[in-house]
Amino acid sequence: MVRYLITGANGFCGRHLAELLSNGDDEVYGISRSIPDDLTISHPNVIYEQCNLIDHTSVFNILKKIKPECIFHLAAESSVASSWKSPINIMNNNVISQINIFEALRELEQPTRIVIAGSSEEYGLINESDLPVNEKCCFNPLSTYAVSKVSQDMLAYQYYKSYNMDIVRVRSFNLTGPGRPPTYALSSFAHQIAQIEKNKSKNVILVGNLDVKRDYTDVRDAVKGYYKVALNAKPGTLYNLCSGKAYSLRDLLNILISLSTAELNIEIDYSKHRPSDLPVMQGDNTKIKSEIGWMPEIEIHKTLSDLLNYWRNYLA
């Protein structure tokens, strides 16, 4: 039996990972700044605690209490769009919180495996000739969020090398699926369609730049990847977690529209455009497939169908 701890347990990935881990015989804890009632109802086998990760004392005390053998560090401000509006908040939350975890574990002299959730945004602006991106690609971050994830990534590497801490890094490409907040493109599309179907809004889907291409993985596949990495990766290793396919937002929106019988129109909302954006991002998942034995199983059509049905049920 392993004692697991999920940071950001109230988040999109955290909830799905909690569901996966709580189905076994392991001891599972989740920490977050707030613990809503529905979280404890949905995952009764998970023990939830409140913790402010940017407060060192709070982090030290919770790690001393739980003594986790494995930490999935998922907690982060994860919206690229919001990082343009609050860069200080992004850097504080994503960088300071991770340093607090590392330093608390060092002070406690507590041997713990730590899985760090990185992002494909770290790679940033690259030449299309370099696609699909593998783990050796250099960093060219285009947002404060991306810079914060590069910082987390390099801090994880530094603490592994400097203090021999048992840290592995996973650079996740775009994740989606049931429960994704509507501040993200695909979930925004699905949420708007569900609202139109319920006659809660006019039959117009507001969109941003539909020409970008992204590598999407279903969150339910992704958390299985995190789990497999935790079990099988060597300390200090790094993996891309991705589908290996690039989908245009326009094509994915058309799939969502095809799943609805409502009359739907598309309208561009230029406020959704970013100061700078990546035209295409596609990952190479060869390493995680060959070394860890993980590969995505859920096909994109099912992901989008489940996402739309999530919002239909939510608005019912």
PDB file of C-alpha atoms in Angstrom:
ATOM      1  CA  MET A   1       0.000   0.000   0.000  1.00  0.00           C
ATOM      2  CA  VAL A   2       1.309   3.421  -1.006  1.00  0.00           C
ATOM      3  CA  ARG A   3       0.420   6.756   0.600  1.00  0.00           C
ATOM      4  CA  TYR A   4      -0.289   9.170  -2.267  1.00  0.00           C
ATOM      5  CA  LEU A   5      -0.775  12.926  -2.087  1.00  0.00           C
ATOM      6  CA  ILE A   6      -2.365  14.986  -4.872  1.00  0.00           C
ATOM      7  CA  THR A   7      -1.795  18.736  -4.842  1.00  0.00           C
ATOM      8  CA  GLY A   8      -4.451  20.711  -6.672  1.00  0.00           C
ATOM      9  CA  ALA A   9      -6.942  17.989  -5.793  1.00  0.00           C
ATOM     10  CA  ASN A  10      -9.849  20.317  -6.544  1.00  0.00           C
ATOM     11  CA  GLY A  11      -8.594  20.939 -10.072  1.00  0.00           C
ATOM     12  CA  PHE A  12      -9.489  19.367 -13.396  1.00  0.00           C
ATOM     13  CA  CYS A  13      -6.708  16.739 -13.430  1.00  0.00           C
ATOM     14  CA  GLY A  14      -6.708  16.370  -9.649  1.00  0.00           C
ATOM     15  CA  ARG A  15     -10.300  15.198  -9.551  1.00  0.00           C
ATOM     16  CA  HIS A  16      -9.730  12.609 -12.259  1.00  0.00           C
ATOM     17  CA  LEU A  17      -6.521  11.366 -10.639  1.00  0.00           C
ATOM     18  CA  ALA A  18      -8.287  11.086  -7.276  1.00  0.00           C
ATOM     19  CA  GLU A  19     -10.945   8.923  -8.902  1.00  0.00           C
ATOM     20  CA  LEU A  20      -8.300   6.660 -10.439  1.00  0.00           C
ATOM     21  CA  LEU A  21      -6.211   6.236  -7.281  1.00  0.00           C
ATOM     22  CA  SER A  22      -9.179   5.789  -4.925  1.00  0.00           C
ATOM     23  CA  ASN A  23     -10.282   2.643  -6.759  1.00  0.00           C
ATOM     24  CA  GLY A  24      -7.365   0.679  -5.308  1.00  0.00           C
ATOM     25  CA  ASP A  25      -6.119  -0.238  -1.845  1.00  0.00           C
ATOM     26  CA  ASP A  26      -3.709   2.674  -1.508  1.00  0.00           C
ATOM     27  CA  GLU A  27      -4.076   5.568   0.920  1.00  0.00           C
ATOM     28  CA  VAL A  28      -4.939   8.725  -0.999  1.00  0.00           C
ATOM     29  CA  TYR A  29      -4.808  12.321   0.231  1.00  0.00           C
ATOM     30  CA  GLY A  30      -5.731  15.475  -1.616  1.00  0.00           C
ATOM     31  CA  ILE A  31      -4.844  19.056  -0.756  1.00  0.00           C
ATOM     32  CA  SER A  32      -6.198  22.293  -2.161  1.00  0.00           C
ATOM     33  CA  ARG A  33      -6.809  25.869  -1.087  1.00  0.00           C
ATOM     34  CA  SER A  34     -10.494  24.997  -0.727  1.00  0.00           C
ATOM     35  CA  ILE A  35     -12.320  21.681  -0.468  1.00  0.00           C
ATOM     36  CA  PRO A  36     -15.900  21.903  -1.805  1.00  0.00           C
ATOM     37  CA  ASP A  37     -18.488  19.475  -0.445  1.00  0.00           C
ATOM     38  CA  ASP A  38     -18.990  17.772  -3.806  1.00  0.00           C
ATOM     39  CA  LEU A  39     -15.346  16.696  -3.821  1.00  0.00           C
ATOM     40  CA  THR A  40     -15.650  14.657  -0.627  1.00  0.00           C
ATOM     41  CA  ILE A  41     -18.936  13.160  -1.844  1.00  0.00           C
ATOM     42  CA  SER A  42     -17.514  12.221  -5.252  1.00  0.00           C
ATOM     43  CA  HIS A  43     -14.375  10.641  -3.785  1.00  0.00           C
ATOM     44  CA  PRO A  44     -15.254   9.279  -0.322  1.00  0.00           C
ATOM     45  CA  ASN A  45     -12.068   7.159  -0.216  1.00  0.00           C
ATOM     46  CA  VAL A  46      -9.834  10.225  -0.498  1.00  0.00           C
ATOM     47  CA  ILE A  47      -8.816  12.209   2.598  1.00  0.00           C
ATOM     48  CA  TYR A  48      -8.884  15.943   1.839  1.00  0.00           C
ATOM     49  CA  GLU A  49      -6.982  18.680   3.642  1.00  0.00           C
ATOM     50  CA  GLN A  50      -6.789  22.422   3.054  1.00  0.00           C
ATOM     51  CA  CYS A  51      -3.356  23.850   2.404  1.00  0.00           C
ATOM     52  CA  ASN A  52      -1.990  27.121   1.059  1.00  0.00           C
ATOM     53  CA  LEU A  53       0.995  26.010  -1.003  1.00  0.00           C
ATOM     54  CA  ILE A  54       2.550  29.462  -1.184  1.00  0.00           C
ATOM     55  CA  ASP A  55       2.836  29.486   2.622  1.00  0.00           C
ATOM     56  CA  HIS A  56       5.879  27.451   3.655  1.00  0.00           C
ATOM     57  CA  THR A  57       4.667  26.716   7.179  1.00  0.00           C
ATOM     58  CA  SER A  58       1.366  25.387   5.873  1.00  0.00           C
ATOM     59  CA  VAL A  59       3.185  23.112   3.426  1.00  0.00           C
ATOM     60  CA  PHE A  60       5.662  21.899   6.035  1.00  0.00           C
ATOM     61  CA  ASN A  61       2.915  21.037   8.511  1.00  0.00           C
ATOM     62  CA  ILE A  62       0.761  19.157   6.004  1.00  0.00           C
ATOM     63  CA  LEU A  63       3.686  17.090   4.692  1.00  0.00           C
ATOM     64  CA  LYS A  64       4.797  16.322   8.245  1.00  0.00           C
ATOM     65  CA  LYS A  65       1.258  15.161   9.039  1.00  0.00           C
ATOM     66  CA  ILE A  66       0.595  13.062   5.921  1.00  0.00           C
ATOM     67  CA  LYS A  67       4.126  11.735   5.258  1.00  0.00           C
ATOM     68  CA  PRO A  68       3.356  10.920   1.618  1.00  0.00           C
ATOM     69  CA  GLU A  69       5.427   8.333  -0.208  1.00  0.00           C
ATOM     70  CA  CYS A  70       4.462   9.794  -3.580  1.00  0.00           C
ATOM     71  CA  ILE A  71       3.293  13.304  -4.478  1.00  0.00           C
ATOM     72  CA  PHE A  72       1.549  14.233  -7.705  1.00  0.00           C
ATOM     73  CA  HIS A  73       2.199  17.963  -7.897  1.00  0.00           C
ATOM     74  CA  LEU A  74      -0.653  19.148 -10.116  1.00  0.00           C
ATOM     75  CA  ALA A  75      -1.489  22.405  -8.340  1.00  0.00           C
ATOM     76  CA  ALA A  76      -0.929  25.408 -10.591  1.00  0.00           C
ATOM     77  CA  GLU A  77      -2.564  28.381 -12.179  1.00  0.00           C
ATOM     78  CA  SER A  78      -2.963  26.678 -15.542  1.00  0.00           C
ATOM     79  CA  SER A  79      -4.668  29.176 -17.837  1.00  0.00           C
ATOM     80  CA  VAL A  80      -2.455  30.666 -20.528  1.00  0.00           C
ATOM     81  CA  ALA A  81      -5.083  33.334 -21.188  1.00  0.00           C
ATOM     82  CA  SER A  82      -5.235  34.482 -17.560  1.00  0.00           C
ATOM     83  CA  SER A  83      -1.452  34.712 -17.347  1.00  0.00           C
ATOM     84  CA  TRP A  84      -1.576  37.756 -19.626  1.00  0.00           C
ATOM     85  CA  LYS A  85      -3.754  39.494 -17.048  1.00  0.00           C
ATOM     86  CA  SER A  86      -2.023  38.440 -13.825  1.00  0.00           C
ATOM     87  CA  PRO A  87       1.618  37.472 -14.445  1.00  0.00           C
ATOM     88  CA  ILE A  88       2.654  38.045 -10.830  1.00  0.00           C
ATOM     89  CA  ASN A  89      -0.069  35.713  -9.577  1.00  0.00           C
ATOM     90  CA  ILE A  90       0.974  33.017 -12.054  1.00  0.00           C
ATOM     91  CA  MET A  91       4.641  33.141 -11.054  1.00  0.00           C
ATOM     92  CA  ASN A  92       3.907  33.194  -7.315  1.00  0.00           C
ATOM     93  CA  ASN A  93       1.498  30.287  -7.412  1.00  0.00           C
ATOM     94  CA  ASN A  94       3.406  28.036  -9.778  1.00  0.00           C
ATOM     95  CA  VAL A  95       7.001  28.624  -8.706  1.00  0.00           C
ATOM     96  CA  ILE A  96       6.859  29.424  -4.985  1.00  0.00           C
ATOM     97  CA  SER A  97       4.483  26.552  -4.234  1.00  0.00           C
ATOM     98  CA  GLN A  98       6.867  24.029  -5.763  1.00  0.00           C
ATOM     99  CA  ILE A  99       9.891  25.408  -3.918  1.00  0.00           C
ATOM    100  CA  ASN A 100       7.925  25.145  -0.670  1.00  0.00           C
ATOM    101  CA  ILE A 101       7.202  21.463  -1.326  1.00  0.00           C
ATOM    102  CA  PHE A 102      10.829  20.678  -2.149  1.00  0.00           C
ATOM    103  CA  GLU A 103      12.195  22.595   0.822  1.00  0.00           C
ATOM    104  CA  ALA A 104       9.699  21.092   3.262  1.00  0.00           C
ATOM    105  CA  LEU A 105      10.619  17.577   2.139  1.00  0.00           C
ATOM    106  CA  ARG A 106      14.314  18.406   2.570  1.00  0.00           C
ATOM    107  CA  GLU A 107      13.740  19.798   6.058  1.00  0.00           C
ATOM    108  CA  LEU A 108      11.733  16.732   7.013  1.00  0.00           C
ATOM    109  CA  GLU A 109      14.327  14.433   5.416  1.00  0.00           C
ATOM    110  CA  GLN A 110      11.377  12.610   3.960  1.00  0.00           C
ATOM    111  CA  PRO A 111      12.056  10.269   1.001  1.00  0.00           C
ATOM    112  CA  THR A 112       9.227  10.905  -1.424  1.00  0.00           C
ATOM    113  CA  ARG A 113       8.709  10.324  -5.129  1.00  0.00           C
ATOM    114  CA  ILE A 114       7.460  13.535  -6.755  1.00  0.00           C
ATOM    115  CA  VAL A 115       5.751  13.687 -10.146  1.00  0.00           C
ATOM    116  CA  ILE A 116       5.891  17.229 -11.524  1.00  0.00           C
ATOM    117  CA  ALA A 117       3.224  18.206 -14.067  1.00  0.00           C
ATOM    118  CA  GLY A 118       4.820  20.358 -16.739  1.00  0.00           C
ATOM    119  CA  SER A 119       3.378  21.667 -19.993  1.00  0.00           C
ATOM    120  CA  SER A 120       3.989  21.673 -23.741  1.00  0.00           C
ATOM    121  CA  GLU A 121       3.741  25.462 -23.472  1.00  0.00           C
ATOM    122  CA  GLU A 122       7.357  25.334 -22.292  1.00  0.00           C
ATOM    123  CA  TYR A 123       8.466  24.503 -25.832  1.00  0.00           C
ATOM    124  CA  GLY A 124       6.698  27.575 -27.174  1.00  0.00           C
ATOM    125  CA  LEU A 125       7.438  28.920 -30.622  1.00  0.00           C
ATOM    126  CA  ILE A 126       9.255  26.307 -32.670  1.00  0.00           C
ATOM    127  CA  ASN A 127       9.774  25.600 -36.353  1.00  0.00           C
ATOM    128  CA  GLU A 128       7.248  23.282 -37.959  1.00  0.00           C
ATOM    129  CA  SER A 129      10.217  21.309 -39.257  1.00  0.00           C
ATOM    130  CA  ASP A 130      10.912  20.339 -35.616  1.00  0.00           C
ATOM    131  CA  LEU A 131       7.488  18.743 -35.185  1.00  0.00           C
ATOM    132  CA  PRO A 132       6.573  16.474 -33.543  1.00  0.00           C
ATOM    133  CA  VAL A 133       8.381  17.867 -30.504  1.00  0.00           C
ATOM    134  CA  ASN A 134      10.443  15.462 -28.434  1.00  0.00           C
ATOM    135  CA  GLU A 135      11.888  15.959 -24.964  1.00  0.00           C
ATOM    136  CA  LYS A 136      15.175  17.359 -26.332  1.00  0.00           C
ATOM    137  CA  CYS A 137      13.564  20.420 -27.908  1.00  0.00           C
ATOM    138  CA  CYS A 138      14.704  23.764 -26.478  1.00  0.00           C
ATOM    139  CA  PHE A 139      12.450  26.230 -24.647  1.00  0.00           C
ATOM    140  CA  ASN A 140      10.914  29.244 -26.400  1.00  0.00           C
ATOM    141  CA  PRO A 141       8.043  30.200 -24.043  1.00  0.00           C
ATOM    142  CA  LEU A 142       5.497  32.730 -25.294  1.00  0.00           C
ATOM    143  CA  SER A 143       3.490  33.490 -22.138  1.00  0.00           C
ATOM    144  CA  THR A 144       4.077  34.078 -18.445  1.00  0.00           C
ATOM    145  CA  TYR A 145       2.332  30.776 -17.787  1.00  0.00           C
ATOM    146  CA  ALA A 146       4.850  29.025 -20.048  1.00  0.00           C
ATOM    147  CA  VAL A 147       7.748  30.760 -18.286  1.00  0.00           C
ATOM    148  CA  SER A 148       6.379  29.625 -14.916  1.00  0.00           C
ATOM    149  CA  LYS A 149       6.252  26.019 -16.132  1.00  0.00           C
ATOM    150  CA  VAL A 150       9.813  26.247 -17.457  1.00  0.00           C
ATOM    151  CA  SER A 151      10.797  27.478 -13.991  1.00  0.00           C
ATOM    152  CA  GLN A 152       9.038  24.549 -12.333  1.00  0.00           C
ATOM    153  CA  ASP A 153      10.641  22.136 -14.766  1.00  0.00           C
ATOM    154  CA  MET A 154      14.163  23.442 -14.220  1.00  0.00           C
ATOM    155  CA  LEU A 155      13.724  23.654 -10.452  1.00  0.00           C
ATOM    156  CA  ALA A 156      12.681  19.999 -10.469  1.00  0.00           C
ATOM    157  CA  TYR A 157      15.799  19.106 -12.429  1.00  0.00           C
ATOM    158  CA  GLN A 158      17.998  21.219 -10.154  1.00  0.00           C
ATOM    159  CA  TYR A 159      16.653  19.642  -6.928  1.00  0.00           C
ATOM    160  CA  TYR A 160      17.093  16.171  -8.416  1.00  0.00           C
ATOM    161  CA  LYS A 161      20.720  16.912  -9.338  1.00  0.00           C
ATOM    162  CA  SER A 162      21.622  18.998  -6.288  1.00  0.00           C
ATOM    163  CA  TYR A 163      19.897  17.009  -3.553  1.00  0.00           C
ATOM    164  CA  ASN A 164      19.304  13.610  -5.180  1.00  0.00           C
ATOM    165  CA  MET A 165      15.556  13.978  -4.731  1.00  0.00           C
ATOM    166  CA  ASP A 166      13.321  11.376  -6.380  1.00  0.00           C
ATOM    167  CA  ILE A 167      11.695  13.662  -8.954  1.00  0.00           C
ATOM    168  CA  VAL A 168      10.263  12.850 -12.382  1.00  0.00           C
ATOM    169  CA  ARG A 169       8.837  15.367 -14.840  1.00  0.00           C
ATOM    170  CA  VAL A 170       5.899  15.018 -17.234  1.00  0.00           C
ATOM    171  CA  ARG A 171       5.282  17.640 -19.902  1.00  0.00           C
ATOM    172  CA  SER A 172       1.600  17.341 -20.715  1.00  0.00           C
ATOM    173  CA  PHE A 173       0.287  18.682 -23.976  1.00  0.00           C
ATOM    174  CA  ASN A 174      -3.319  19.956 -24.182  1.00  0.00           C
ATOM    175  CA  LEU A 175      -5.738  18.033 -21.975  1.00  0.00           C
ATOM    176  CA  THR A 176      -9.502  18.005 -22.253  1.00  0.00           C
ATOM    177  CA  GLY A 177     -12.499  15.931 -21.239  1.00  0.00           C
ATOM    178  CA  PRO A 178     -15.427  15.939 -18.796  1.00  0.00           C
ATOM    179  CA  GLY A 179     -15.074  18.562 -16.092  1.00  0.00           C
ATOM    180  CA  ARG A 180     -12.792  20.935 -17.984  1.00  0.00           C
ATOM    181  CA  PRO A 181     -13.710  24.547 -17.044  1.00  0.00           C
ATOM    182  CA  PRO A 182     -15.323  26.588 -19.840  1.00  0.00           C
ATOM    183  CA  THR A 183     -12.393  29.026 -19.871  1.00  0.00           C
ATOM    184  CA  TYR A 184     -10.637  26.555 -22.177  1.00  0.00           C
ATOM    185  CA  ALA A 185     -11.465  26.417 -25.893  1.00  0.00           C
ATOM    186  CA  LEU A 186     -13.035  22.989 -26.397  1.00  0.00           C
ATOM    187  CA  SER A 187     -14.929  23.109 -23.128  1.00  0.00           C
ATOM    188  CA  SER A 188     -16.115  26.628 -23.990  1.00  0.00           C
ATOM    189  CA  PHE A 189     -17.484  25.362 -27.313  1.00  0.00           C
ATOM    190  CA  ALA A 190     -19.246  22.419 -25.654  1.00  0.00           C
ATOM    191  CA  HIS A 191     -20.637  24.604 -22.863  1.00  0.00           C
ATOM    192  CA  GLN A 192     -22.048  27.111 -25.358  1.00  0.00           C
ATOM    193  CA  ILE A 193     -23.647  24.344 -27.446  1.00  0.00           C
ATOM    194  CA  ALA A 194     -25.269  22.850 -24.341  1.00  0.00           C
ATOM    195  CA  GLN A 195     -26.603  26.286 -23.371  1.00  0.00           C
ATOM    196  CA  ILE A 196     -28.070  26.777 -26.848  1.00  0.00           C
ATOM    197  CA  GLU A 197     -29.699  23.338 -26.710  1.00  0.00           C
ATOM    198  CA  LYS A 198     -31.299  24.299 -23.378  1.00  0.00           C
ATOM    199  CA  ASN A 199     -32.497  27.625 -24.855  1.00  0.00           C
ATOM    200  CA  LYS A 200     -30.342  29.471 -22.331  1.00  0.00           C
ATOM    201  CA  SER A 201     -28.541  31.582 -24.927  1.00  0.00           C
ATOM    202  CA  LYS A 202     -28.861  32.666 -28.551  1.00  0.00           C
ATOM    203  CA  ASN A 203     -27.683  30.196 -31.165  1.00  0.00           C
ATOM    204  CA  VAL A 204     -24.219  31.714 -31.599  1.00  0.00           C
ATOM    205  CA  ILE A 205     -20.925  30.077 -30.576  1.00  0.00           C
ATOM    206  CA  LEU A 206     -18.294  32.703 -29.785  1.00  0.00           C
ATOM    207  CA  VAL A 207     -14.811  31.556 -30.764  1.00  0.00           C
ATOM    208  CA  GLY A 208     -11.258  32.828 -30.878  1.00  0.00           C
ATOM    209  CA  ASN A 209      -8.557  31.724 -33.311  1.00  0.00           C
ATOM    210  CA  LEU A 210      -9.753  28.469 -34.902  1.00  0.00           C
ATOM    211  CA  ASP A 211      -6.714  28.054 -37.141  1.00  0.00           C
ATOM    212  CA  VAL A 212      -4.335  26.894 -34.410  1.00  0.00           C
ATOM    213  CA  LYS A 213      -3.540  23.193 -34.153  1.00  0.00           C
ATOM    214  CA  ARG A 214      -3.073  21.429 -30.844  1.00  0.00           C
ATOM    215  CA  ASP A 215      -2.187  17.969 -29.560  1.00  0.00           C
ATOM    216  CA  TYR A 216      -5.110  16.884 -27.346  1.00  0.00           C
ATOM    217  CA  THR A 217      -5.228  13.991 -24.886  1.00  0.00           C
ATOM    218  CA  ASP A 218      -8.231  12.889 -22.839  1.00  0.00           C
ATOM    219  CA  VAL A 219      -7.676  13.722 -19.164  1.00  0.00           C
ATOM    220  CA  ARG A 220      -8.698  10.183 -18.195  1.00  0.00           C
ATOM    221  CA  ASP A 221      -5.824   8.831 -20.274  1.00  0.00           C
ATOM    222  CA  ALA A 222      -3.488  11.511 -18.931  1.00  0.00           C
ATOM    223  CA  VAL A 223      -3.942  10.626 -15.255  1.00  0.00           C
ATOM    224  CA  LYS A 224      -3.222   6.989 -16.084  1.00  0.00           C
ATOM    225  CA  GLY A 225       0.002   8.278 -17.602  1.00  0.00           C
ATOM    226  CA  TYR A 226       0.897  10.163 -14.422  1.00  0.00           C
ATOM    227  CA  TYR A 227       0.225   7.019 -12.398  1.00  0.00           C
ATOM    228  CA  LYS A 228       2.346   4.807 -14.658  1.00  0.00           C
ATOM    229  CA  VAL A 229       5.189   7.311 -14.523  1.00  0.00           C
ATOM    230  CA  ALA A 230       4.991   7.339 -10.719  1.00  0.00           C
ATOM    231  CA  LEU A 231       5.262   3.558 -10.643  1.00  0.00           C
ATOM    232  CA  ASN A 232       7.861   2.954 -13.342  1.00  0.00           C
ATOM    233  CA  ALA A 233      10.013   6.013 -14.109  1.00  0.00           C
ATOM    234  CA  LYS A 234      13.615   6.326 -12.994  1.00  0.00           C
ATOM    235  CA  PRO A 235      14.477   9.370 -10.837  1.00  0.00           C
ATOM    236  CA  GLY A 236      15.378  12.421 -12.910  1.00  0.00           C
ATOM    237  CA  THR A 237      13.615  11.282 -16.065  1.00  0.00           C
ATOM    238  CA  LEU A 238      11.376  13.413 -18.269  1.00  0.00           C
ATOM    239  CA  TYR A 239       8.448  12.463 -20.504  1.00  0.00           C
ATOM    240  CA  ASN A 240       6.130  14.114 -22.987  1.00  0.00           C
ATOM    241  CA  LEU A 241       2.528  13.089 -22.395  1.00  0.00           C
ATOM    242  CA  CYS A 242       0.582  13.581 -25.615  1.00  0.00           C
ATOM    243  CA  SER A 243      -1.437  11.920 -28.353  1.00  0.00           C
ATOM    244  CA  GLY A 244       1.117  12.551 -31.069  1.00  0.00           C
ATOM    245  CA  LYS A 245      -1.572  14.097 -33.282  1.00  0.00           C
ATOM    246  CA  ALA A 246      -2.293  17.747 -34.090  1.00  0.00           C
ATOM    247  CA  TYR A 247      -5.958  18.761 -34.401  1.00  0.00           C
ATOM    248  CA  SER A 248      -7.159  22.138 -35.653  1.00  0.00           C
ATOM    249  CA  LEU A 249      -9.654  23.835 -33.352  1.00  0.00           C
ATOM    250  CA  ARG A 250     -11.863  24.357 -36.377  1.00  0.00           C
ATOM    251  CA  ASP A 251     -12.093  20.598 -37.030  1.00  0.00           C
ATOM    252  CA  LEU A 252     -12.755  19.826 -33.371  1.00  0.00           C
ATOM    253  CA  LEU A 253     -15.480  22.478 -33.218  1.00  0.00           C
ATOM    254  CA  ASN A 254     -17.101  20.934 -36.292  1.00  0.00           C
ATOM    255  CA  ILE A 255     -17.158  17.545 -34.556  1.00  0.00           C
ATOM    256  CA  LEU A 256     -18.918  19.096 -31.551  1.00  0.00           C
ATOM    257  CA  ILE A 257     -21.421  20.825 -33.842  1.00  0.00           C
ATOM    258  CA  SER A 258     -22.115  17.503 -35.594  1.00  0.00           C
ATOM    259  CA  LEU A 259     -23.063  15.995 -32.212  1.00  0.00           C
ATOM    260  CA  SER A 260     -25.868  18.541 -31.773  1.00  0.00           C
ATOM    261  CA  THR A 261     -29.215  18.879 -33.534  1.00  0.00           C
ATOM    262  CA  ALA A 262     -29.490  22.567 -32.650  1.00  0.00           C
ATOM    263  CA  GLU A 263     -29.094  25.306 -35.235  1.00  0.00           C
ATOM    264  CA  LEU A 264     -25.669  26.752 -34.524  1.00  0.00           C
ATOM    265  CA  ASN A 265     -23.782  29.747 -35.887  1.00  0.00           C
ATOM    266  CA  ILE A 266     -20.157  30.704 -35.337  1.00  0.00           C
ATOM    267  CA  GLU A 267     -19.020  34.227 -34.497  1.00  0.00           C
ATOM    268  CA  ILE A 268     -15.456  35.397 -33.904  1.00  0.00           C
ATOM    269  CA  ASP A 269     -14.809  37.126 -30.584  1.00  0.00           C
ATOM    270  CA  TYR A 270     -11.545  38.992 -31.014  1.00  0.00           C
ATOM    271  CA  SER A 271     -11.213  39.469 -27.262  1.00  0.00           C
ATOM    272  CA  LYS A 272     -10.379  35.749 -27.115  1.00  0.00           C
ATOM    273  CA  HIS A 273      -7.269  36.252 -29.264  1.00  0.00           C
ATOM    274  CA  ARG A 274      -3.922  36.267 -27.445  1.00  0.00           C
ATOM    275  CA  PRO A 275      -1.064  38.775 -27.819  1.00  0.00           C
ATOM    276  CA  SER A 276       1.017  35.882 -29.186  1.00  0.00           C
ATOM    277  CA  ASP A 277       0.004  32.345 -29.995  1.00  0.00           C
ATOM    278  CA  LEU A 278       1.506  29.128 -31.296  1.00  0.00           C
ATOM    279  CA  PRO A 279       0.212  28.209 -34.770  1.00  0.00           C
ATOM    280  CA  VAL A 280       0.762  24.484 -34.181  1.00  0.00           C
ATOM    281  CA  MET A 281       1.930  22.181 -31.399  1.00  0.00           C
ATOM    282  CA  GLN A 282       2.355  18.439 -31.796  1.00  0.00           C
ATOM    283  CA  GLY A 283       4.215  16.136 -29.455  1.00  0.00           C
ATOM    284  CA  ASP A 284       6.299  13.017 -29.824  1.00  0.00           C
ATOM    285  CA  ASN A 285       5.219  10.364 -27.295  1.00  0.00           C
ATOM    286  CA  THR A 286       7.765   7.711 -28.344  1.00  0.00           C
ATOM    287  CA  LYS A 287       9.693   7.860 -25.076  1.00  0.00           C
ATOM    288  CA  ILE A 288       6.747   7.436 -22.696  1.00  0.00           C
ATOM    289  CA  LYS A 289       5.342   4.625 -24.844  1.00  0.00           C
ATOM    290  CA  SER A 290       8.599   2.697 -25.037  1.00  0.00           C
ATOM    291  CA  GLU A 291       9.898   3.236 -21.478  1.00  0.00           C
ATOM    292  CA  ILE A 292       6.693   3.428 -19.433  1.00  0.00           C
ATOM    293  CA  GLY A 293       4.214   1.526 -21.603  1.00  0.00           C
ATOM    294  CA  TRP A 294       1.645   4.307 -21.702  1.00  0.00           C
ATOM    295  CA  MET A 295      -0.332   5.338 -24.742  1.00  0.00           C
ATOM    296  CA  PRO A 296      -3.668   7.152 -25.148  1.00  0.00           C
ATOM    297  CA  GLU A 297      -6.689   4.889 -25.519  1.00  0.00           C
ATOM    298  CA  ILE A 298      -9.692   7.243 -25.740  1.00  0.00           C
ATOM    299  CA  GLU A 299     -10.443   8.428 -29.277  1.00  0.00           C
ATOM    300  CA  ILE A 300     -11.005  12.161 -29.794  1.00  0.00           C
ATOM    301  CA  HIS A 301     -14.637  11.748 -30.943  1.00  0.00           C
ATOM    302  CA  LYS A 302     -15.513   9.995 -27.661  1.00  0.00           C
ATOM    303  CA  THR A 303     -13.693  12.672 -25.662  1.00  0.00           C
ATOM    304  CA  LEU A 304     -15.692  15.425 -27.352  1.00  0.00           C
ATOM    305  CA  SER A 305     -18.963  13.520 -26.993  1.00  0.00           C
ATOM    306  CA  ASP A 306     -18.343  12.965 -23.280  1.00  0.00           C
ATOM    307  CA  LEU A 307     -17.378  16.616 -22.851  1.00  0.00           C
ATOM    308  CA  LEU A 308     -20.596  17.805 -24.489  1.00  0.00           C
ATOM    309  CA  ASN A 309     -22.683  15.358 -22.454  1.00  0.00           C
ATOM    310  CA  TYR A 310     -20.970  16.595 -19.281  1.00  0.00           C
ATOM    311  CA  TRP A 311     -22.228  20.124 -19.948  1.00  0.00           C
ATOM    312  CA  ARG A 312     -25.671  18.870 -20.980  1.00  0.00           C
ATOM    313  CA  ASN A 313     -25.979  17.076 -17.621  1.00  0.00           C
ATOM    314  CA  TYR A 314     -24.507  20.027 -15.744  1.00  0.00           C
ATOM    315  CA  LEU A 315     -27.099  22.408 -17.197  1.00  0.00           C
ATOM    316  CA  ALA A 316     -30.021  19.985 -16.840  1.00  0.00           C
TER     317      ALA A 316
END
